[in-house]
mmCIF file of C-alpha atoms in Angstrom:
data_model
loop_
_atom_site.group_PDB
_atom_site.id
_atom_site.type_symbol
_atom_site.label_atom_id
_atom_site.label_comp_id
_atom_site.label_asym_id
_atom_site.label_seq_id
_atom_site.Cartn_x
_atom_site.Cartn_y
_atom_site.Cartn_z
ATOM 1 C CA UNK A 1 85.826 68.929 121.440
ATOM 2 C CA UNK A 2 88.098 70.596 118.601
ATOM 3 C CA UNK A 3 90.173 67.788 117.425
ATOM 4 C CA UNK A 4 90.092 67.283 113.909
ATOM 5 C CA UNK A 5 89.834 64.115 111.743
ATOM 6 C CA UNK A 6 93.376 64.210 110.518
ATOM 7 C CA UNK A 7 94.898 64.774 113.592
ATOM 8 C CA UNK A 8 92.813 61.792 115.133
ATOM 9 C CA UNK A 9 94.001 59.243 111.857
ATOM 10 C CA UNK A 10 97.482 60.145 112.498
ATOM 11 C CA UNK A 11 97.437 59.328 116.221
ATOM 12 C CA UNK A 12 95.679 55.487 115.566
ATOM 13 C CA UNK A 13 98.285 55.309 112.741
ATOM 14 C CA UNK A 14 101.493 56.302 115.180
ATOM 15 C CA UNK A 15 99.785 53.606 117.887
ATOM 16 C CA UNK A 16 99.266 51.271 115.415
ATOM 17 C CA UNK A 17 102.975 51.307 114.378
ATOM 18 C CA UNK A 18 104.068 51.624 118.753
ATOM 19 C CA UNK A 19 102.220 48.307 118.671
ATOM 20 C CA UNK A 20 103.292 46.812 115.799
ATOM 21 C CA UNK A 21 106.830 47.570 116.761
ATOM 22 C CA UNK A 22 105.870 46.440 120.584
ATOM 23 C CA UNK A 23 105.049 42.796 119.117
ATOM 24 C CA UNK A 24 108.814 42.982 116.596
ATOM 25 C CA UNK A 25 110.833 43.767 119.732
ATOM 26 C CA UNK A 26 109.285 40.895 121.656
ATOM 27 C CA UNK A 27 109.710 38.546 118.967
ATOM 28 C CA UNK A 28 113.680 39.531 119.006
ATOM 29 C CA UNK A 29 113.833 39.448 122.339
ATOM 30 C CA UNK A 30 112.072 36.210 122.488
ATOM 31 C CA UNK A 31 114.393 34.321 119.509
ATOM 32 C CA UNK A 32 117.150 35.763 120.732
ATOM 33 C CA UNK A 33 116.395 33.228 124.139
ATOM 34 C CA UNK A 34 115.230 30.459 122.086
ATOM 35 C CA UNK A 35 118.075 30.640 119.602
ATOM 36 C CA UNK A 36 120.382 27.465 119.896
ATOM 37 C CA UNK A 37 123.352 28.590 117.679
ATOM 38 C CA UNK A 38 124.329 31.204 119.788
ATOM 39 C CA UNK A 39 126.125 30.974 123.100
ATOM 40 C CA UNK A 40 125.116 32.816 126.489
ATOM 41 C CA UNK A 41 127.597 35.818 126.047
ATOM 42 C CA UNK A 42 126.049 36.441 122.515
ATOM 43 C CA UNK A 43 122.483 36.066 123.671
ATOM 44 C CA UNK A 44 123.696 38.762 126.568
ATOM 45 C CA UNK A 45 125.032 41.329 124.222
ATOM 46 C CA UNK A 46 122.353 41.419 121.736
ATOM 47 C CA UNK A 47 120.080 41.597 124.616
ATOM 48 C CA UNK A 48 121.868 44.316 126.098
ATOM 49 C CA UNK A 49 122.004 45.772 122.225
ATOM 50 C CA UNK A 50 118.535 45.138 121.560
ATOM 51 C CA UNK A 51 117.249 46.877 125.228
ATOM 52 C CA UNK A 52 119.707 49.993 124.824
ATOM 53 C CA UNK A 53 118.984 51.057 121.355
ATOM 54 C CA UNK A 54 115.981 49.388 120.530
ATOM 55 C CA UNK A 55 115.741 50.545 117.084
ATOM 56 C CA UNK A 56 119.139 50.566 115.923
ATOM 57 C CA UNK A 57 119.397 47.148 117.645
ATOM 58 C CA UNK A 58 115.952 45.651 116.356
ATOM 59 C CA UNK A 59 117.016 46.452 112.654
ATOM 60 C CA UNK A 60 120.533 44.871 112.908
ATOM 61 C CA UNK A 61 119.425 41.496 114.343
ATOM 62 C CA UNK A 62 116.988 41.524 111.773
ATOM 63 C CA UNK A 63 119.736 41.892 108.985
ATOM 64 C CA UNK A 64 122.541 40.051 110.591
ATOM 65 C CA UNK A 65 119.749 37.154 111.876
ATOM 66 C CA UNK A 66 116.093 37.655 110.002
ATOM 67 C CA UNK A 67 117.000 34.817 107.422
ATOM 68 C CA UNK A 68 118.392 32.255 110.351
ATOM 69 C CA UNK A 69 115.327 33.668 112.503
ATOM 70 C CA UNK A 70 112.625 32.065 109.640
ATOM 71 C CA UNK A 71 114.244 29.438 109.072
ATOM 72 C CA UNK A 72 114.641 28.512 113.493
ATOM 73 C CA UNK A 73 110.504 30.031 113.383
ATOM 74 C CA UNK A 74 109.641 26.939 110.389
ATOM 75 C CA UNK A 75 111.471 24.185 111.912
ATOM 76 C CA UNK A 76 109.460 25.070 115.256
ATOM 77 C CA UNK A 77 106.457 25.019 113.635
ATOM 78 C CA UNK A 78 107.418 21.844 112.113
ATOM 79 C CA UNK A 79 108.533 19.898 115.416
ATOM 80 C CA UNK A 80 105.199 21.516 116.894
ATOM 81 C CA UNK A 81 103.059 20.065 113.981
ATOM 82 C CA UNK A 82 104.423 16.451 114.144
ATOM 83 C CA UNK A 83 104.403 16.134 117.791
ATOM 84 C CA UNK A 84 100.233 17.087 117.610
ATOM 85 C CA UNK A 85 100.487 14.662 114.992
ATOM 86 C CA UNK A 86 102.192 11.993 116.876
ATOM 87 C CA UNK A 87 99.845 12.989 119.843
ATOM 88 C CA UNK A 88 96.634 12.346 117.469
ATOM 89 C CA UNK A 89 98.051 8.714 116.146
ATOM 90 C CA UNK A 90 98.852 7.593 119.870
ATOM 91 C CA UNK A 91 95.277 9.012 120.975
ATOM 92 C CA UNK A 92 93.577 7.310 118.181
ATOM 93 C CA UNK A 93 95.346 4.001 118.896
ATOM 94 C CA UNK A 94 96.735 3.367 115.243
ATOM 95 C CA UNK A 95 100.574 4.123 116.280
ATOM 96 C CA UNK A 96 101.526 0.552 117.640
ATOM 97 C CA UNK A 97 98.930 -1.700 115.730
ATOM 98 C CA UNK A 98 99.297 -5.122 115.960
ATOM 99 C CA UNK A 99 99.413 -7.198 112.308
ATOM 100 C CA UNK A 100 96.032 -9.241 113.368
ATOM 101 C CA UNK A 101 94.415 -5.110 113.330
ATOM 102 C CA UNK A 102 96.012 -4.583 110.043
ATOM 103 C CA UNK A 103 94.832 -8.034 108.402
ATOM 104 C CA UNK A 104 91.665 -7.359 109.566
ATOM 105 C CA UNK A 105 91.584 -3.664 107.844
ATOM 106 C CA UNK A 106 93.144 -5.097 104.882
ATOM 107 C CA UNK A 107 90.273 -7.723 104.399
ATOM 108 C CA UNK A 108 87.719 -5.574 105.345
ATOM 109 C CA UNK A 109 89.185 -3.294 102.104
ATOM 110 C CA UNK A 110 89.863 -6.530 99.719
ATOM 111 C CA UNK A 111 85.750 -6.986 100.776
ATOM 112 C CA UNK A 112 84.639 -3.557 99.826
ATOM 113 C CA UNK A 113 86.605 -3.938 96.787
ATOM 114 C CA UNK A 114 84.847 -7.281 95.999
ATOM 115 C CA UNK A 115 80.882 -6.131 96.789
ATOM 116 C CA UNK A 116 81.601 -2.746 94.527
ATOM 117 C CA UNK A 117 82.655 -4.949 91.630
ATOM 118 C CA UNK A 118 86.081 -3.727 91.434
ATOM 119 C CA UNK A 119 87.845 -7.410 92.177
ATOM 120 C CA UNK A 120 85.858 -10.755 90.878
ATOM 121 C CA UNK A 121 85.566 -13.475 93.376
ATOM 122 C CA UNK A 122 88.509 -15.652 92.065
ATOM 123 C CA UNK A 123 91.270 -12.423 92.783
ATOM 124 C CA UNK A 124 89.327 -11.529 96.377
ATOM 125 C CA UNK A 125 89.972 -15.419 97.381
ATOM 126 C CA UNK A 126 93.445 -15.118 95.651
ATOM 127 C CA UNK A 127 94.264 -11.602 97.836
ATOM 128 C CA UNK A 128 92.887 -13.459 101.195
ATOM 129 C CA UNK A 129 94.595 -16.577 100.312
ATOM 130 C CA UNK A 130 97.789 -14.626 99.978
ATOM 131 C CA UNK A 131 97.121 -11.900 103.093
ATOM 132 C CA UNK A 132 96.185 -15.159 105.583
ATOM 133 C CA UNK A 133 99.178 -16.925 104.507
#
């Protein structure tokens, strides 16, 4: 086997960068579908761009659109993150609690408060006078 050490460094370092421009193409391809700011005929040509001169057409999305493209990426990361939010609060029952949970909380917090020393017994039956009322 005569292939030499270099040669074998450059060929994982030219399919490294195939790959790493494999996983840029799809992510154009993919905001260019998931983009709502542009229309159907503008999705179409820079498809059509993007699949006939990939690298010409890769490299001006990403300058006329990279900015808008972050920007669209955060806010679905953001929608993503507060529906799994949303989704925990519902699952953990605290998203429609009824006042009677949240007295009971609230005393259970003024009681803590009085047993570490923190509130003296005339302010703890002040603050349950007050949160019962």
């Amino acid at each position: 086997m005569n292939y030499p050490l270099l040669n074998l460094f450059w060929t994982m370092l030219w399919l490294f960068l195939w790959i790493l421009w494999l996983f840029l193409l799809f992510k154009v391809i993919t905001d260019i579908f998931l983009s709502h700011d542009m229309g159907g005929w503008g999705k179409a040509g820079w498809t059509i761009f993007v699949i006939l001169l990939p690298y010409l057409g890769v490299l001006v999305y990403l300058i006329a659109r990279g900015k808008s493209m972050g920007n669209r990426d955060r806010a679905r990361a953001m929608k993503a993150e507060g529906d799994f939010q949303d989704y925990i609060r519902k699952a953990a029952g605290t998203e429609n609690r009824d006042a009677g949970a949240r007295h009971v909380d609230e005393l259970a917090r003024l009681a803590d408060l009085k047993n570490s020393g923190a509130i003296s017994d005339d302010e703890y039956r002040a603050a349950k006078s007050k949160l019962l009322a």
